[in-house]
């Protein structure tokens, strides 16, 4: 009797494991192929560094890239950092922080364009408010993965030295929502003068690729 119970339980467990394995295999997402026109806009370390191996790709963001309208500007940055193989964590962090710093440089240009436009077209100086708003935005970047996507990671090994490359991409649509929350007072001031921040923000990313 005990042997019969054992085989019944064994059969049930085996059946559950088989079904679970089948479902996980059949539902595994297939790699998303990014359109060639978009691929050309983003750096591919594997093509410039023969020893670099792609070890991570965000397939969810690959699909998002394919839905970006033609002509829209994509803001990204590639961070690189080398160090001893025994301290891989520090090397990874160094590459990521370098990418963030480069991205901040790109976003500073957008901020300066906004300041200049408000001065020229509306004779308004909101430079101090925008500087503060963007500083607060930059503080959020490392902790908010929806604001800046880690899109791809490459690794290159050379003896005892390793190099990591992090490609990060900025989400301007999500960022707009964040800016409207962080800078609600500024948004209200602009609106009182008949200026929609949302519109002038979007124009910064519709200058063509």
Short mmCIF file of C-alpha atoms in Angstrom, two decimals:
data_model
loop_
_atom_site.label_atom_id
_atom_site.label_comp_id
_atom_site.label_asym_id
_atom_site.label_seq_id
_atom_site.Cartn_x
_atom_site.Cartn_y
_atom_site.Cartn_z
CA UNK A 1 0.00 0.00 0.00
CA UNK A 2 2.80 2.40 0.93
CA UNK A 3 4.55 1.59 -2.34
CA UNK A 4 1.36 2.39 -4.27
CA UNK A 5 1.00 5.74 -2.47
CA UNK A 6 4.65 6.51 -3.23
CA UNK A 7 4.20 5.88 -6.95
CA UNK A 8 1.01 7.94 -7.06
CA UNK A 9 2.77 10.89 -5.40
CA UNK A 10 5.85 10.42 -7.60
CA UNK A 11 3.69 10.41 -10.75
CA UNK A 12 1.83 13.55 -9.69
CA UNK A 13 5.06 15.43 -8.88
CA UNK A 14 6.67 14.33 -12.14
CA UNK A 15 3.61 15.45 -14.08
CA UNK A 16 3.62 18.88 -12.41
CA UNK A 17 7.34 19.32 -13.10
CA UNK A 18 6.88 18.31 -16.74
CA UNK A 19 4.01 20.76 -17.27
CA UNK A 20 5.91 23.55 -15.51
CA UNK A 21 9.00 22.94 -17.62
CA UNK A 22 6.92 22.84 -20.81
CA UNK A 23 5.16 26.10 -19.99
CA UNK A 24 8.37 27.90 -19.07
CA UNK A 25 10.03 26.72 -22.27
CA UNK A 26 7.11 27.54 -24.56
CA UNK A 27 6.51 30.95 -22.98
CA UNK A 28 10.15 32.08 -23.01
CA UNK A 29 10.33 35.37 -24.91
CA UNK A 30 12.20 35.24 -28.19
CA UNK A 31 14.92 37.84 -28.81
CA UNK A 32 13.57 41.10 -30.22
CA UNK A 33 15.21 42.25 -33.43
CA UNK A 34 15.71 46.02 -33.46
CA UNK A 35 15.13 47.73 -36.79
CA UNK A 36 18.39 48.35 -38.72
CA UNK A 37 17.71 52.11 -38.93
CA UNK A 38 17.66 52.29 -35.12
CA UNK A 39 20.60 49.90 -34.66
CA UNK A 40 22.77 52.26 -36.69
CA UNK A 41 22.08 55.07 -34.21
CA UNK A 42 23.31 53.14 -31.18
CA UNK A 43 26.91 52.02 -30.60
CA UNK A 44 27.78 48.35 -30.94
CA UNK A 45 30.92 47.60 -28.94
CA UNK A 46 31.14 44.11 -30.45
CA UNK A 47 31.93 45.71 -33.82
CA UNK A 48 34.64 48.05 -32.55
CA UNK A 49 36.17 45.76 -29.90
CA UNK A 50 36.58 42.25 -31.26
CA UNK A 51 37.19 40.71 -27.84
CA UNK A 52 34.11 42.33 -26.28
CA UNK A 53 31.21 39.97 -25.65
CA UNK A 54 27.61 41.06 -25.27
CA UNK A 55 26.50 39.64 -21.91
CA UNK A 56 23.22 41.46 -21.42
CA UNK A 57 20.48 42.98 -23.57
CA UNK A 58 17.19 44.41 -22.36
CA UNK A 59 14.70 42.77 -24.73
CA UNK A 60 11.79 44.73 -23.27
CA UNK A 61 13.52 47.96 -24.20
CA UNK A 62 14.43 46.57 -27.63
CA UNK A 63 10.71 46.31 -28.31
CA UNK A 64 10.21 49.86 -27.04
CA UNK A 65 12.92 51.10 -29.42
CA UNK A 66 11.05 49.62 -32.37
CA UNK A 67 8.01 51.71 -31.43
CA UNK A 68 9.88 55.02 -31.43
CA UNK A 69 8.49 57.26 -34.20
CA UNK A 70 10.76 57.94 -37.16
CA UNK A 71 12.64 61.19 -36.76
CA UNK A 72 12.64 61.21 -32.97
CA UNK A 73 15.93 61.90 -31.21
CA UNK A 74 17.30 59.09 -29.03
CA UNK A 75 19.45 60.21 -26.10
CA UNK A 76 21.98 57.59 -24.97
CA UNK A 77 25.45 57.21 -23.50
CA UNK A 78 28.14 54.53 -23.51
CA UNK A 79 30.24 54.14 -20.37
CA UNK A 80 33.53 52.26 -20.28
CA UNK A 81 35.70 51.29 -17.32
CA UNK A 82 38.66 48.93 -16.85
CA UNK A 83 40.15 47.38 -13.76
CA UNK A 84 41.45 44.19 -12.13
CA UNK A 85 39.46 41.03 -12.72
CA UNK A 86 39.33 40.29 -8.99
CA UNK A 87 37.34 43.50 -8.39
CA UNK A 88 34.64 43.01 -11.01
CA UNK A 89 31.96 44.79 -8.99
CA UNK A 90 33.96 48.04 -8.95
CA UNK A 91 34.63 47.81 -12.69
CA UNK A 92 30.91 47.37 -13.42
CA UNK A 93 30.00 50.29 -11.20
CA UNK A 94 32.69 52.44 -12.81
CA UNK A 95 31.33 51.75 -16.30
CA UNK A 96 27.76 52.50 -15.24
CA UNK A 97 28.71 55.75 -13.48
CA UNK A 98 30.69 56.84 -16.54
CA UNK A 99 27.61 56.24 -18.68
CA UNK A 100 25.48 58.32 -16.30
CA UNK A 101 27.99 61.19 -16.41
CA UNK A 102 27.99 61.19 -20.21
CA UNK A 103 24.20 61.12 -20.24
CA UNK A 104 24.09 64.09 -17.87
CA UNK A 105 26.27 66.00 -20.32
CA UNK A 106 23.76 65.26 -23.10
CA UNK A 107 20.84 66.32 -20.91
CA UNK A 108 22.63 69.51 -19.89
CA UNK A 109 22.60 70.49 -23.56
CA UNK A 110 18.84 69.96 -23.69
CA UNK A 111 18.43 72.02 -20.51
CA UNK A 112 20.54 74.84 -22.00
CA UNK A 113 18.41 74.74 -25.17
CA UNK A 114 15.27 75.15 -23.06
CA UNK A 115 16.78 78.10 -21.19
CA UNK A 116 17.88 79.74 -24.43
CA UNK A 117 14.50 79.29 -26.06
CA UNK A 118 12.65 80.82 -23.13
CA UNK A 119 15.01 83.80 -23.26
CA UNK A 120 14.85 84.37 -27.01
CA UNK A 121 11.21 83.64 -27.77
CA UNK A 122 9.52 84.71 -24.53
CA UNK A 123 12.08 87.05 -22.94
CA UNK A 124 12.01 84.97 -19.75
CA UNK A 125 14.87 83.83 -17.54
CA UNK A 126 14.13 80.58 -15.72
CA UNK A 127 17.73 79.38 -15.70
CA UNK A 128 17.97 79.03 -11.91
CA UNK A 129 14.74 77.05 -11.70
CA UNK A 130 15.71 74.74 -14.57
CA UNK A 131 19.20 74.21 -13.13
CA UNK A 132 17.65 73.11 -9.84
CA UNK A 133 15.04 70.96 -11.57
CA UNK A 134 17.65 69.08 -13.59
CA UNK A 135 19.90 68.62 -10.54
CA UNK A 136 17.00 66.89 -8.81
CA UNK A 137 16.43 64.79 -11.93
CA UNK A 138 20.06 63.67 -12.01
CA UNK A 139 19.85 62.53 -8.40
CA UNK A 140 17.02 60.16 -9.36
CA UNK A 141 18.75 58.59 -12.36
CA UNK A 142 20.77 55.87 -10.60
CA UNK A 143 17.76 54.64 -8.63
CA UNK A 144 14.95 54.91 -11.21
CA UNK A 145 15.34 52.24 -13.88
CA UNK A 146 12.35 53.62 -15.79
CA UNK A 147 14.13 56.93 -16.27
CA UNK A 148 17.34 55.50 -17.70
CA UNK A 149 17.39 51.99 -19.14
CA UNK A 150 20.50 49.84 -19.02
CA UNK A 151 20.10 48.59 -22.56
CA UNK A 152 23.25 46.55 -23.25
CA UNK A 153 26.35 45.41 -21.37
CA UNK A 154 29.58 44.14 -22.93
CA UNK A 155 32.58 42.59 -21.23
CA UNK A 156 36.14 42.28 -22.46
CA UNK A 157 38.89 40.30 -20.72
CA UNK A 158 42.60 40.79 -21.25
CA UNK A 159 44.68 38.76 -18.83
CA UNK A 160 44.10 40.09 -15.32
CA UNK A 161 42.33 43.20 -16.61
CA UNK A 162 38.64 43.36 -17.51
CA UNK A 163 36.66 46.10 -19.20
CA UNK A 164 32.93 46.67 -18.96
CA UNK A 165 30.83 48.75 -21.36
CA UNK A 166 27.37 49.96 -20.35
CA UNK A 167 24.96 51.41 -22.92
CA UNK A 168 22.19 53.40 -21.24
CA UNK A 169 19.20 55.00 -22.99
CA UNK A 170 17.11 57.87 -21.69
CA UNK A 171 13.29 57.71 -21.65
CA UNK A 172 12.18 61.27 -22.42
CA UNK A 173 8.45 60.48 -22.14
CA UNK A 174 8.71 59.08 -18.63
CA UNK A 175 11.13 61.87 -17.72
CA UNK A 176 8.53 64.47 -18.71
CA UNK A 177 6.15 63.03 -16.13
CA UNK A 178 8.91 63.15 -13.50
CA UNK A 179 9.80 66.76 -14.35
CA UNK A 180 6.18 67.84 -14.14
CA UNK A 181 6.01 66.41 -10.62
CA UNK A 182 9.39 67.69 -9.42
CA UNK A 183 8.94 71.13 -10.97
CA UNK A 184 5.21 71.68 -10.55
CA UNK A 185 5.74 75.27 -9.37
CA UNK A 186 7.83 76.08 -12.46
CA UNK A 187 5.24 74.39 -14.68
CA UNK A 188 2.54 76.59 -13.15
CA UNK A 189 4.62 79.74 -13.63
CA UNK A 190 5.15 78.90 -17.29
CA UNK A 191 1.51 78.04 -17.78
CA UNK A 192 0.48 81.37 -16.29
CA UNK A 193 2.48 83.00 -19.08
CA UNK A 194 0.83 80.84 -21.73
CA UNK A 195 3.74 78.42 -22.12
CA UNK A 196 3.25 74.66 -22.03
CA UNK A 197 6.46 73.01 -20.83
CA UNK A 198 5.25 69.70 -22.25
CA UNK A 199 5.28 71.14 -25.77
CA UNK A 200 8.73 72.73 -25.67
CA UNK A 201 10.12 69.58 -24.04
CA UNK A 202 8.80 67.32 -26.78
CA UNK A 203 10.23 69.61 -29.45
CA UNK A 204 13.72 68.93 -28.09
CA UNK A 205 13.37 65.29 -29.18
CA UNK A 206 11.76 65.83 -32.54
CA UNK A 207 14.74 67.37 -34.29
CA UNK A 208 15.39 64.28 -36.37
CA UNK A 209 17.87 61.45 -35.99
#
